[in-house]
Amino acid sequence: MFLQESDFNSHIYEEVRNAISRDSDTLWLKAQKAAIREAKGYLSKYNLNILFGASDDDRDEALVMRTMDLACWHFLTLSNSGTSLELFKTRYDDAIKDYFKMIQCGRLVPEGWPPAIDKQGQEKSFFTSMSSHPRRKNHF
């Protein structure tokens, strides 16, 4: 799996995870899967199989960190076992607003991320943007 158990030691202590999940891995795995699916929804411009299929040192650390933020939020909403929900809500919002949405709209282009491939094996061309000047309100 893209997220590894050891990745979360920097976010949630193991004893807190065990207290929330009551020593069952089921809730923890559900939170991880939900976070990965949510992150993938924002990153459709990129080759998700490569990004989320990477392991160990090949993983993009920023993507791992932000996906962990999402997973922790999903996990912590299951129970408040002595953790700061406000802190994790802030981190969750930051992951969505400041990272995934910036990538989605093209303001942030992560270095080395491969573009998505269409069914014919061609790179999808999502890396263009358009804008216009605001509409003028002149009338006589």
XYZ file of N, CA, C and O in Angstrom, residues 80-136:
228
model
N -12.671 10.693 19.540
C -11.789 11.706 20.099
C -11.122 11.104 21.324
O -11.613 11.212 22.431
N -9.991 10.499 21.106
C -9.288 9.825 22.188
C -8.054 10.621 22.621
O -6.923 10.211 22.411
N -8.281 11.791 23.170
C -7.175 12.589 23.675
C -6.340 13.244 22.594
O -5.179 13.567 22.821
N -6.900 13.445 21.413
C -6.160 14.093 20.338
C -6.790 15.438 20.034
O -7.956 15.675 20.312
N -6.009 16.297 19.426
C -6.479 17.631 19.092
C -7.162 17.601 17.727
O -6.507 17.640 16.695
N -8.477 17.534 17.738
C -9.202 17.522 16.472
C -9.045 18.833 15.718
O -9.034 18.843 14.494
N -8.884 19.935 16.444
C -8.705 21.231 15.788
C -7.429 21.257 14.968
O -7.417 21.764 13.850
N -6.356 20.717 15.515
C -5.080 20.673 14.798
C -5.220 19.848 13.522
O -4.815 20.275 12.439
N -5.830 18.673 13.630
C -5.945 17.827 12.460
C -6.962 18.354 11.463
O -6.813 18.167 10.255
N -7.975 19.073 11.908
C -8.914 19.709 10.985
C -8.192 20.785 10.187
O -8.370 20.911 8.978
N -7.342 21.549 10.848
C -6.553 22.564 10.165
C -5.627 21.929 9.140
O -5.528 22.395 8.005
N -4.954 20.848 9.537
C -4.049 20.155 8.611
C -4.824 19.557 7.435
O -4.357 19.579 6.301
N -6.000 19.034 7.693
C -6.846 18.473 6.635
C -7.230 19.570 5.642
O -7.094 19.414 4.431
N -7.706 20.697 6.163
C -8.079 21.812 5.298
C -6.899 22.329 4.496
O -7.027 22.656 3.320
N -5.724 22.414 5.136
C -4.523 22.853 4.435
C -4.154 21.887 3.311
O -3.743 22.309 2.229
N -4.283 20.604 3.565
C -3.962 19.611 2.535
C -4.879 19.799 1.332
O -4.434 19.748 0.189
N -6.159 20.041 1.587
C -7.106 20.207 0.488
C -6.903 21.550 -0.205
O -6.666 21.618 -1.406
N -7.001 22.633 0.549
C -6.985 23.972 -0.041
C -5.609 24.375 -0.572
O -5.507 24.938 -1.651
N -4.597 24.149 0.224
C -3.286 24.676 -0.121
C -2.448 23.732 -0.970
O -1.442 24.146 -1.529
N -2.815 22.493 -1.062
C -1.977 21.560 -1.799
C -2.734 20.930 -2.971
O -2.431 21.208 -4.124
N -3.739 20.135 -2.681
C -4.417 19.419 -3.751
C -5.148 20.355 -4.711
O -5.115 20.156 -5.921
N -5.808 21.381 -4.206
C -6.515 22.294 -5.099
C -5.545 23.164 -5.898
O -5.840 23.513 -7.040
N -4.397 23.484 -5.329
C -3.380 24.227 -6.075
C -2.852 23.378 -7.234
O -2.631 23.881 -8.331
N -2.655 22.099 -6.982
C -2.219 21.193 -8.049
C -3.324 21.053 -9.083
O -3.079 21.116 -10.291
N -4.546 20.894 -8.606
C -5.685 20.683 -9.496
C -5.871 21.851 -10.462
O -6.137 21.653 -11.639
N -5.702 23.070 -9.983
C -5.915 24.231 -10.855
C -4.658 24.617 -11.622
O -4.701 25.522 -12.445
N -3.548 23.965 -11.379
C -2.338 24.211 -12.150
C -1.413 25.258 -11.571
O -0.397 25.598 -12.171
N -1.717 25.794 -10.415
C -0.831 26.782 -9.787
C 0.402 26.134 -9.184
O 1.417 26.775 -9.005
N 0.284 24.879 -8.841
C 1.400 24.118 -8.285
C 1.568 22.873 -9.143
O 0.638 22.096 -9.307
N 2.753 22.722 -9.726
C 3.047 21.549 -10.549
C 4.213 20.823 -9.883
O 5.345 21.273 -9.940
N 3.920 19.700 -9.232
C 4.967 18.974 -8.526
C 6.038 18.453 -9.480
O 5.733 17.927 -10.550
N 7.258 18.618 -9.091
C 8.390 18.192 -9.909
C 8.402 16.678 -10.086
O 8.283 15.924 -9.126
N 8.514 16.248 -11.319
C 8.680 14.843 -11.623
C 7.428 14.007 -11.682
O 7.496 12.807 -11.906
N 6.269 14.606 -11.479
C 5.030 13.818 -11.528
C 4.680 13.535 -12.977
O 4.607 14.452 -13.801
N 4.417 12.281 -13.320
C 4.089 11.949 -14.703
C 2.643 12.310 -15.031
O 1.758 12.127 -14.209
N 2.399 12.831 -16.235
C 1.016 13.147 -16.610
C 0.202 11.880 -16.816
O 0.746 10.805 -17.038
N -1.101 12.023 -16.742
C -2.009 10.893 -16.957
C -1.911 10.423 -18.405
O -1.581 11.193 -19.301
N -2.218 9.161 -18.623
C -2.182 8.546 -19.946
C -3.608 8.177 -20.341
O -4.342 7.580 -19.554
N -4.006 8.525 -21.571
C -5.347 8.152 -22.019
C -5.367 6.706 -22.513
O -4.366 6.006 -22.476
N -6.523 6.244 -22.991
C -6.689 4.849 -23.401
C -5.826 4.478 -24.594
O -5.519 3.314 -24.806
N -5.433 5.445 -25.399
C -4.578 5.176 -26.558
C -3.089 5.234 -26.200
O -2.239 5.094 -27.060
N -2.778 5.458 -24.939
C -1.384 5.516 -24.505
C -0.734 6.872 -24.672
O 0.479 7.004 -24.542
N -1.513 7.901 -24.956
C -0.995 9.254 -25.128
C -1.128 10.035 -23.825
O -2.064 9.827 -23.063
N -0.194 10.955 -23.612
C -0.293 11.814 -22.433
C -1.494 12.735 -22.581
O -1.712 13.305 -23.639
N -2.271 12.853 -21.518
C -3.389 13.789 -21.528
C -2.835 15.191 -21.390
O -1.934 15.438 -20.601
N -3.371 16.107 -22.144
C -2.871 17.474 -22.138
C -3.780 18.347 -21.285
O -4.679 19.010 -21.781
N -3.552 18.328 -19.979
C -4.337 19.144 -19.058
C -3.556 20.355 -18.573
O -4.005 21.079 -17.726
N -2.369 20.543 -19.086
C -1.488 21.547 -18.528
C -1.603 22.888 -19.233
O -0.650 23.604 -19.374
N -2.775 23.209 -19.696
C -3.010 24.510 -20.292
C -4.013 25.257 -19.430
O -4.803 24.650 -18.719
N -3.959 26.542 -19.499
C -4.933 27.330 -18.754
C -5.363 28.524 -19.587
O -4.626 28.988 -20.449
N -6.558 28.998 -19.318
C -7.086 30.166 -20.012
C -7.644 31.124 -18.985
O -8.112 30.707 -17.937
N -7.597 32.361 -19.339
C -8.219 33.369 -18.493
C -8.584 34.556 -19.365
O -8.150 34.650 -20.511
N -9.348 35.437 -18.819
C -9.717 36.637 -19.557
C -9.793 37.794 -18.581
O -9.795 37.610 -17.368
N -9.859 38.960 -19.144
C -9.998 40.142 -18.305
C -11.431 40.199 -17.783
O -12.352 39.700 -18.416
N -11.638 40.834 -16.652
C -13.008 40.953 -16.133
C -13.898 41.723 -17.113
O -13.444 42.615 -17.820
N -15.130 41.356 -17.143
C -16.090 42.018 -18.023
C -16.231 43.479 -17.633
O -16.374 43.799 -16.455
N -16.209 44.339 -18.613
C -16.357 45.765 -18.362
C -17.825 46.122 -18.254
O -18.669 45.520 -18.903
